[in-house]
A tleap script that builds the chain and sets N, CA, C and O, in Angstrom:
source leaprc.protein.ff14SB
mol = sequence {
  NMET ILE VAL GLU LEU VAL ALA HIE ILE ALA
  GLN VAL GLN GLY PHE THR ALA ILE ALA LEU
  GLY LEU ILE ILE GLY PHE GLY ALA LEU GLY
  ALA CYS ILE GLY ILE GLY ILE MET GLY SER
  LYS PHE LEU GLU ALA ALA ALA ARG GLN PRO
  GLU LEU VAL PRO LEU LEU GLN GLY ARG MET
  PHE LEU LEU ALA GLY LEU ILE ASP ALA ALA
  PHE LEU ILE GLY VAL ALA LEU ALA MET TYR
  PHE ALA VAL ALA ASN PRO LEU LEU SER LYS
  LEU ALA VAL ALA ALA GLY CHIE
}
set mol.1.N position { 7.545 -15.553 -33.306 }
set mol.1.CA position { 6.287 -15.261 -32.636 }
set mol.1.C position { 6.362 -15.652 -31.158 }
set mol.1.O position { 6.007 -14.861 -30.283 }
set mol.2.N position { 6.819 -16.857 -30.888 }
set mol.2.CA position { 6.919 -17.330 -29.500 }
set mol.2.C position { 7.979 -16.528 -28.742 }
set mol.2.O position { 7.801 -16.203 -27.568 }
set mol.3.N position { 9.078 -16.216 -29.422 }
set mol.3.CA position { 10.148 -15.458 -28.774 }
set mol.3.C position { 9.645 -14.065 -28.394 }
set mol.3.O position { 9.953 -13.560 -27.315 }
set mol.4.N position { 8.871 -13.454 -29.288 }
set mol.4.CA position { 8.315 -12.136 -28.979 }
set mol.4.C position { 7.328 -12.204 -27.816 }
set mol.4.O position { 7.305 -11.316 -26.964 }
set mol.5.N position { 6.513 -13.256 -27.783 }
set mol.5.CA position { 5.554 -13.425 -26.692 }
set mol.5.C position { 6.276 -13.592 -25.358 }
set mol.5.O position { 5.880 -13.005 -24.351 }
set mol.6.N position { 7.330 -14.392 -25.359 }
set mol.6.CA position { 8.103 -14.590 -24.127 }
set mol.6.C position { 8.761 -13.281 -23.694 }
set mol.6.O position { 8.834 -12.985 -22.501 }
set mol.7.N position { 9.239 -12.500 -24.659 }
set mol.7.CA position { 9.854 -11.211 -24.328 }
set mol.7.C position { 8.817 -10.252 -23.745 }
set mol.7.O position { 9.112 -9.521 -22.800 }
set mol.8.N position { 7.611 -10.251 -24.301 }
set mol.8.CA position { 6.553 -9.387 -23.768 }
set mol.8.C position { 6.118 -9.835 -22.368 }
set mol.8.O position { 5.867 -9.005 -21.495 }
set mol.9.N position { 6.034 -11.146 -22.165 }
set mol.9.CA position { 5.671 -11.661 -20.834 }
set mol.9.C position { 6.732 -11.261 -19.805 }
set mol.9.O position { 6.399 -10.844 -18.695 }
set mol.10.N position { 7.999 -11.388 -20.175 }
set mol.10.CA position { 9.080 -11.007 -19.264 }
set mol.10.C position { 9.031 -9.514 -18.960 }
set mol.10.O position { 9.280 -9.096 -17.829 }
set mol.11.N position { 8.709 -8.712 -19.973 }
set mol.11.CA position { 8.622 -7.279 -19.763 }
set mol.11.C position { 7.465 -6.924 -18.831 }
set mol.11.O position { 7.618 -6.077 -17.951 }
set mol.12.N position { 6.314 -7.560 -19.016 }
set mol.12.CA position { 5.170 -7.309 -18.135 }
set mol.12.C position { 5.493 -7.735 -16.713 }
set mol.12.O position { 5.161 -7.024 -15.764 }
set mol.13.N position { 6.134 -8.883 -16.552 }
set mol.13.CA position { 6.484 -9.337 -15.202 }
set mol.13.C position { 7.514 -8.425 -14.553 }
set mol.13.O position { 7.451 -8.184 -13.347 }
set mol.14.N position { 8.450 -7.922 -15.321 }
set mol.14.CA position { 9.446 -7.007 -14.775 }
set mol.14.C position { 8.836 -5.695 -14.315 }
set mol.14.O position { 9.128 -5.207 -13.224 }
set mol.15.N position { 7.974 -5.123 -15.171 }
set mol.15.CA position { 7.312 -3.878 -14.783 }
set mol.15.C position { 6.358 -4.090 -13.619 }
set mol.15.O position { 6.186 -3.206 -12.780 }
set mol.16.N position { 5.739 -5.266 -13.571 }
set mol.16.CA position { 4.852 -5.571 -12.442 }
set mol.16.C position { 5.650 -5.647 -11.140 }
set mol.16.O position { 5.190 -5.172 -10.102 }
set mol.17.N position { 6.830 -6.235 -11.190 }
set mol.17.CA position { 7.673 -6.325 -9.987 }
set mol.17.C position { 8.089 -4.937 -9.512 }
set mol.17.O position { 8.109 -4.669 -8.311 }
set mol.18.N position { 8.420 -4.060 -10.451 }
set mol.18.CA position { 8.775 -2.688 -10.075 }
set mol.18.C position { 7.570 -1.989 -9.435 }
set mol.18.O position { 7.702 -1.318 -8.411 }
set mol.19.N position { 6.399 -2.157 -10.051 }
set mol.19.CA position { 5.190 -1.531 -9.514 }
set mol.19.C position { 4.854 -2.060 -8.127 }
set mol.19.O position { 4.422 -1.298 -7.262 }
set mol.20.N position { 5.046 -3.355 -7.904 }
set mol.20.CA position { 4.772 -3.940 -6.581 }
set mol.20.C position { 5.681 -3.315 -5.531 }
set mol.20.O position { 5.234 -2.975 -4.435 }
set mol.21.N position { 6.938 -3.169 -5.865 }
set mol.21.CA position { 7.866 -2.548 -4.926 }
set mol.21.C position { 7.482 -1.114 -4.608 }
set mol.21.O position { 7.585 -0.675 -3.462 }
set mol.22.N position { 7.039 -0.383 -5.627 }
set mol.22.CA position { 6.627 1.004 -5.406 }
set mol.22.C position { 5.363 1.077 -4.561 }
set mol.22.O position { 5.265 1.911 -3.661 }
set mol.23.N position { 4.390 0.205 -4.847 }
set mol.23.CA position { 3.141 0.218 -4.077 }
set mol.23.C position { 3.414 -0.070 -2.605 }
set mol.23.O position { 2.939 0.651 -1.728 }
set mol.24.N position { 4.170 -1.113 -2.339 }
set mol.24.CA position { 4.434 -1.494 -0.951 }
set mol.24.C position { 5.359 -0.480 -0.274 }
set mol.24.O position { 5.140 -0.112 0.880 }
set mol.25.N position { 6.385 -0.034 -0.988 }
set mol.25.CA position { 7.338 0.906 -0.398 }
set mol.25.C position { 6.721 2.253 -0.059 }
set mol.25.O position { 6.879 2.752 1.055 }
set mol.26.N position { 6.015 2.841 -1.026 }
set mol.26.CA position { 5.394 4.138 -0.755 }
set mol.26.C position { 4.246 4.016 0.229 }
set mol.26.O position { 3.998 4.935 1.010 }
set mol.27.N position { 3.536 2.879 0.200 }
set mol.27.CA position { 2.472 2.664 1.190 }
set mol.27.C position { 3.025 2.598 2.604 }
set mol.27.O position { 2.464 3.187 3.528 }
set mol.28.N position { 4.129 1.878 2.767 }
set mol.28.CA position { 4.753 1.776 4.088 }
set mol.28.C position { 5.304 3.126 4.535 }
set mol.28.O position { 5.180 3.501 5.701 }
set mol.29.N position { 5.914 3.854 3.598 }
set mol.29.CA position { 6.454 5.168 3.928 }
set mol.29.C position { 5.339 6.118 4.362 }
set mol.29.O position { 5.477 6.832 5.355 }
set mol.30.N position { 4.247 6.124 3.622 }
set mol.30.CA position { 3.129 6.990 3.974 }
set mol.30.C position { 2.508 6.628 5.309 }
set mol.30.O position { 2.155 7.507 6.095 }
set mol.31.N position { 2.374 5.320 5.570 }
set mol.31.CA position { 1.801 4.891 6.849 }
set mol.31.C position { 2.714 5.270 8.008 }
set mol.31.O position { 2.239 5.704 9.058 }
set mol.32.N position { 4.005 5.110 7.826 }
set mol.32.CA position { 4.944 5.468 8.899 }
set mol.32.C position { 4.936 6.967 9.169 }
set mol.32.O position { 4.936 7.395 10.324 }
set mol.33.N position { 4.930 7.758 8.113 }
set mol.33.CA position { 4.902 9.209 8.297 }
set mol.33.C position { 3.588 9.624 8.951 }
set mol.33.O position { 3.583 10.460 9.855 }
set mol.34.N position { 2.473 9.045 8.501 }
set mol.34.CA position { 1.167 9.385 9.067 }
set mol.34.C position { 1.062 9.044 10.540 }
set mol.34.O position { 0.566 9.844 11.334 }
set mol.35.N position { 1.526 7.864 10.907 }
set mol.35.CA position { 1.462 7.465 12.316 }
set mol.35.C position { 2.429 8.306 13.151 }
set mol.35.O position { 2.128 8.634 14.299 }
set mol.36.N position { 3.582 8.656 12.588 }
set mol.36.CA position { 4.526 9.504 13.316 }
set mol.36.C position { 3.965 10.887 13.585 }
set mol.36.O position { 4.087 11.404 14.695 }
set mol.37.N position { 3.348 11.490 12.574 }
set mol.37.CA position { 2.752 12.814 12.758 }
set mol.37.C position { 1.598 12.741 13.755 }
set mol.37.O position { 1.462 13.597 14.630 }
set mol.38.N position { 0.770 11.705 13.610 }
set mol.38.CA position { -0.364 11.566 14.518 }
set mol.38.C position { 0.112 11.375 15.966 }
set mol.38.O position { -0.457 11.957 16.890 }
set mol.39.N position { 1.146 10.566 16.157 }
set mol.39.CA position { 1.679 10.350 17.503 }
set mol.39.C position { 2.261 11.614 18.108 }
set mol.39.O position { 2.097 11.871 19.301 }
set mol.40.N position { 2.946 12.407 17.283 }
set mol.40.CA position { 3.508 13.648 17.823 }
set mol.40.C position { 2.412 14.636 18.204 }
set mol.40.O position { 2.521 15.327 19.218 }
set mol.41.N position { 1.355 14.705 17.392 }
set mol.41.CA position { 0.242 15.603 17.719 }
set mol.41.C position { -0.510 15.115 18.962 }
set mol.41.O position { -1.010 15.921 19.746 }
set mol.42.N position { -0.584 13.788 19.134 }
set mol.42.CA position { -1.209 13.243 20.347 }
set mol.42.C position { -0.411 13.649 21.584 }
set mol.42.O position { -0.985 14.053 22.594 }
set mol.43.N position { 0.903 13.540 21.500 }
set mol.43.CA position { 1.735 13.914 22.652 }
set mol.43.C position { 1.648 15.412 22.942 }
set mol.43.O position { 1.652 15.821 24.103 }
set mol.44.N position { 1.569 16.229 21.892 }
set mol.44.CA position { 1.406 17.667 22.110 }
set mol.44.C position { 0.074 17.975 22.798 }
set mol.44.O position { 0.013 18.779 23.728 }
set mol.45.N position { -0.988 17.321 22.323 }
set mol.45.CA position { -2.313 17.551 22.919 }
set mol.45.C position { -2.358 17.031 24.345 }
set mol.45.O position { -2.984 17.655 25.202 }
set mol.46.N position { -1.710 15.903 24.622 }
set mol.46.CA position { -1.701 15.346 25.971 }
set mol.46.C position { -0.916 16.244 26.931 }
set mol.46.O position { -1.247 16.347 28.112 }
set mol.47.N position { 0.132 16.892 26.404 }
set mol.47.CA position { 0.902 17.793 27.264 }
set mol.47.C position { 0.109 19.061 27.569 }
set mol.47.O position { 0.220 19.622 28.659 }
set mol.48.N position { -0.694 19.512 26.598 }
set mol.48.CA position { -1.483 20.721 26.812 }
set mol.48.C position { -2.676 20.490 27.720 }
set mol.48.O position { -2.963 21.305 28.597 }
set mol.49.N position { -3.385 19.361 27.509 }
set mol.49.CA position { -4.585 19.069 28.299 }
set mol.49.C position { -4.548 17.607 28.754 }
set mol.49.O position { -5.113 16.739 28.089 }
set mol.50.N position { -3.902 17.338 29.856 }
set mol.50.CA position { -3.769 15.956 30.329 }
set mol.50.C position { -5.106 15.283 30.650 }
set mol.50.O position { -5.195 14.056 30.629 }
set mol.51.N position { -6.129 16.057 30.941 }
set mol.51.CA position { -7.419 15.446 31.295 }
set mol.51.C position { -8.113 14.824 30.083 }
set mol.51.O position { -9.048 14.041 30.253 }
set mol.52.N position { -7.681 15.151 28.876 }
set mol.52.CA position { -8.300 14.593 27.666 }
set mol.52.C position { -7.554 13.367 27.117 }
set mol.52.O position { -7.902 12.856 26.052 }
set mol.53.N position { -6.543 12.901 27.835 }
set mol.53.CA position { -5.733 11.780 27.342 }
set mol.53.C position { -6.572 10.532 27.056 }
set mol.53.O position { -6.374 9.930 26.000 }
set mol.54.N position { -7.489 10.105 27.918 }
set mol.54.CA position { -8.259 8.894 27.589 }
set mol.54.C position { -9.087 9.031 26.304 }
set mol.54.O position { -9.158 8.090 25.513 }
set mol.55.N position { -9.698 10.169 26.097 }
set mol.55.CA position { -10.485 10.401 24.888 }
set mol.55.C position { -9.588 10.426 23.651 }
set mol.55.O position { -9.894 9.801 22.636 }
set mol.56.N position { -8.486 11.153 23.751 }
set mol.56.CA position { -7.569 11.264 22.618 }
set mol.56.C position { -6.878 9.943 22.307 }
set mol.56.O position { -6.609 9.634 21.146 }
set mol.57.N position { -6.591 9.161 23.350 }
set mol.57.CA position { -5.905 7.888 23.146 }
set mol.57.C position { -6.772 6.923 22.345 }
set mol.57.O position { -6.277 6.237 21.451 }
set mol.58.N position { -8.046 6.871 22.660 }
set mol.58.CA position { -8.942 5.994 21.906 }
set mol.58.C position { -9.033 6.395 20.448 }
set mol.58.O position { -9.020 5.545 19.557 }
set mol.59.N position { -9.125 7.696 20.209 }
set mol.59.CA position { -9.187 8.177 18.825 }
set mol.59.C position { -7.871 7.960 18.094 }
set mol.59.O position { -7.858 7.682 16.895 }
set mol.60.N position { -6.762 8.087 18.821 }
set mol.60.CA position { -5.468 7.868 18.186 }
set mol.60.C position { -5.325 6.418 17.731 }
set mol.60.O position { -4.851 6.159 16.625 }
set mol.61.N position { -5.730 5.479 18.573 }
set mol.61.CA position { -5.613 4.071 18.190 }
set mol.61.C position { -6.576 3.722 17.060 }
set mol.61.O position { -6.253 2.886 16.216 }
set mol.62.N position { -7.738 4.338 17.028 }
set mol.62.CA position { -8.665 4.127 15.916 }
set mol.62.C position { -8.044 4.607 14.607 }
set mol.62.O position { -8.094 3.904 13.598 }
set mol.63.N position { -7.466 5.786 14.624 }
set mol.63.CA position { -6.830 6.311 13.417 }
set mol.63.C position { -5.600 5.514 13.022 }
set mol.63.O position { -5.324 5.354 11.833 }
set mol.64.N position { -4.858 5.011 13.999 }
set mol.64.CA position { -3.696 4.168 13.677 }
set mol.64.C position { -4.153 2.899 12.951 }
set mol.64.O position { -3.497 2.443 12.015 }
set mol.65.N position { -5.263 2.343 13.382 }
set mol.65.CA position { -5.798 1.164 12.691 }
set mol.65.C position { -6.246 1.480 11.285 }
set mol.65.O position { -6.039 0.677 10.374 }
set mol.66.N position { -6.861 2.642 11.087 }
set mol.66.CA position { -7.288 3.033 9.743 }
set mol.66.C position { -6.101 3.301 8.822 }
set mol.66.O position { -6.136 2.956 7.641 }
set mol.67.N position { -5.063 3.910 9.358 }
set mol.67.CA position { -3.864 4.160 8.548 }
set mol.67.C position { -3.228 2.835 8.154 }
set mol.67.O position { -2.838 2.656 7.001 }
set mol.68.N position { -3.120 1.908 9.091 }
set mol.68.CA position { -2.558 0.598 8.768 }
set mol.68.C position { -3.451 -0.180 7.812 }
set mol.68.O position { -2.952 -0.931 6.974 }
set mol.69.N position { -4.760 -0.011 7.927 }
set mol.69.CA position { -5.668 -0.702 7.015 }
set mol.69.C position { -5.463 -0.210 5.588 }
set mol.69.O position { -5.503 -1.011 4.654 }
set mol.70.N position { -5.246 1.080 5.400 }
set mol.70.CA position { -5.000 1.606 4.056 }
set mol.70.C position { -3.716 1.010 3.477 }
set mol.70.O position { -3.663 0.681 2.292 }
set mol.71.N position { -2.698 0.873 4.297 }
set mol.71.CA position { -1.451 0.254 3.836 }
set mol.71.C position { -1.669 -1.215 3.488 }
set mol.71.O position { -1.156 -1.695 2.477 }
set mol.72.N position { -2.417 -1.925 4.311 }
set mol.72.CA position { -2.645 -3.349 4.050 }
set mol.72.C position { -3.505 -3.574 2.809 }
set mol.72.O position { -3.363 -4.601 2.145 }
set mol.73.N position { -4.389 -2.643 2.486 }
set mol.73.CA position { -5.133 -2.749 1.236 }
set mol.73.C position { -4.171 -2.646 0.054 }
set mol.73.O position { -4.313 -3.375 -0.928 }
set mol.74.N position { -3.211 -1.758 0.144 }
set mol.74.CA position { -2.185 -1.656 -0.898 }
set mol.74.C position { -1.354 -2.913 -1.007 }
set mol.74.O position { -1.018 -3.335 -2.113 }
set mol.75.N position { -1.015 -3.521 0.116 }
set mol.75.CA position { -0.265 -4.780 0.098 }
set mol.75.C position { -1.095 -5.892 -0.536 }
set mol.75.O position { -0.571 -6.692 -1.311 }
set mol.76.N position { -2.385 -5.946 -0.214 }
set mol.76.CA position { -3.256 -6.971 -0.801 }
set mol.76.C position { -3.361 -6.788 -2.308 }
set mol.76.O position { -3.333 -7.767 -3.053 }
set mol.77.N position { -3.478 -5.564 -2.758 }
set mol.77.CA position { -3.534 -5.300 -4.192 }
set mol.77.C position { -2.223 -5.696 -4.869 }
set mol.77.O position { -2.230 -6.261 -5.963 }
set mol.78.N position { -1.112 -5.402 -4.223 }
set mol.78.CA position { 0.191 -5.782 -4.775 }
set mol.78.C position { 0.336 -7.303 -4.840 }
set mol.78.O position { 0.859 -7.830 -5.822 }
set mol.79.N position { -0.116 -8.004 -3.819 }
set mol.79.CA position { -0.024 -9.463 -3.837 }
set mol.79.C position { -0.949 -10.078 -4.897 }
set mol.79.O position { -0.634 -11.116 -5.479 }
set mol.80.N position { -2.087 -9.428 -5.135 }
set mol.80.CA position { -2.976 -9.887 -6.206 }
set mol.80.C position { -2.260 -9.816 -7.549 }
set mol.80.O position { -2.315 -10.762 -8.335 }
set mol.81.N position { -1.593 -8.703 -7.812 }
set mol.81.CA position { -0.869 -8.574 -9.067 }
set mol.81.C position { 0.347 -9.494 -9.117 }
set mol.81.O position { 0.750 -9.914 -10.202 }
set mol.82.N position { 0.936 -9.815 -7.976 }
set mol.82.CA position { 2.089 -10.714 -7.965 }
set mol.82.C position { 1.686 -12.154 -8.244 }
set mol.82.O position { 2.419 -12.881 -8.914 }
set mol.83.N position { 0.529 -12.575 -7.741 }
set mol.83.CA position { 0.131 -13.979 -7.862 }
set mol.83.C position { -0.744 -14.217 -9.092 }
set mol.83.O position { -0.495 -15.155 -9.850 }
set mol.84.N position { -1.746 -13.397 -9.296 }
set mol.84.CA position { -2.694 -13.596 -10.394 }
set mol.84.C position { -2.720 -12.328 -11.246 }
set mol.84.O position { -3.679 -11.558 -11.198 }
set mol.85.N position { -1.674 -12.123 -12.014 }
set mol.85.CA position { -1.530 -10.898 -12.792 }
set mol.85.C position { -2.517 -10.888 -13.962 }
set mol.85.O position { -2.368 -11.686 -14.887 }
set mol.86.N position { -3.510 -10.013 -13.945 }
set mol.86.CA position { -4.475 -9.978 -15.042 }
set mol.86.C position { -3.873 -9.449 -16.340 }
set mol.86.O position { -4.439 -9.661 -17.413 }
set mol.87.N position { -2.744 -8.768 -16.258 }
set mol.87.CA position { -2.108 -8.241 -17.460 }
set mol.87.C position { -1.550 -9.359 -18.328 }
set mol.87.O position { -1.519 -9.237 -19.552 }
set mol.88.N position { -1.112 -10.443 -17.706 }
set mol.88.CA position { -0.575 -11.556 -18.480 }
set mol.88.C position { -1.664 -12.259 -19.275 }
set mol.88.O position { -1.425 -12.687 -20.404 }
set mol.89.N position { -2.852 -12.384 -18.706 }
set mol.89.CA position { -3.936 -13.027 -19.443 }
set mol.89.C position { -4.363 -12.158 -20.624 }
set mol.89.O position { -4.699 -12.692 -21.681 }
set mol.90.N position { -4.357 -10.848 -20.475 }
set mol.90.CA position { -4.669 -9.952 -21.586 }
set mol.90.C position { -3.619 -10.062 -22.685 }
set mol.90.O position { -3.944 -9.960 -23.868 }
set mol.91.N position { -2.370 -10.268 -22.301 }
set mol.91.CA position { -1.294 -10.408 -23.269 }
set mol.91.C position { -1.445 -11.693 -24.057 }
set mol.91.O position { -1.211 -11.716 -25.265 }
set mol.92.N position { -1.841 -12.777 -23.371 }
set mol.92.CA position { -2.040 -14.056 -24.058 }
set mol.92.C position { -3.218 -13.991 -25.019 }
set mol.92.O position { -3.167 -14.580 -26.098 }
set mol.93.N position { -4.270 -13.288 -24.643 }
set mol.93.CA position { -5.426 -13.129 -25.526 }
set mol.93.C position { -5.048 -12.303 -26.749 }
set mol.93.O position { -5.462 -12.620 -27.864 }
set mol.94.N position { -4.275 -11.260 -26.552 }
set mol.94.CA position { -3.860 -10.414 -27.671 }
set mol.94.C position { -2.948 -11.168 -28.638 }
set mol.94.O position { -2.948 -10.900 -29.840 }
set mol.95.N position { -2.166 -12.118 -28.099 }
set mol.95.CA position { -1.259 -12.896 -28.959 }
set mol.95.C position { -1.984 -14.034 -29.660 }
set mol.95.O position { -1.451 -14.628 -30.597 }
set mol.96.N position { -3.202 -14.342 -29.211 }
set mol.96.CA position { -3.971 -15.403 -29.851 }
set mol.96.C position { -3.727 -16.783 -29.295 }
set mol.96.O position { -3.965 -17.776 -29.981 }
set mol.97.N position { -3.252 -16.868 -28.056 }
set mol.97.CA position { -2.991 -18.183 -27.432 }
set mol.97.C position { -4.004 -18.443 -26.360 }
set mol.97.O position { -3.965 -19.490 -25.714 }
savepdb mol mol.pdb
quit
């Protein structure tokens, strides 16, 4: 019984570690691609209409902050699962401990 519980805990922790890597990795990849595309479109717009650069620059930095905020929310969620994994408490309740 205890050996099975330890095996299940190890399995949950292993899958959680894989999920954390995927959350952070894909979040970072998406944020980098998003900021890269946004930056290239900003440079294209600035080359076409240089008089709009101050307006576009402010909006670009606002969107860069929002893109980074979405990534940081994913990191916070991943750290929550890394430190206080709610799946482990459900496993202990199911095992009767």
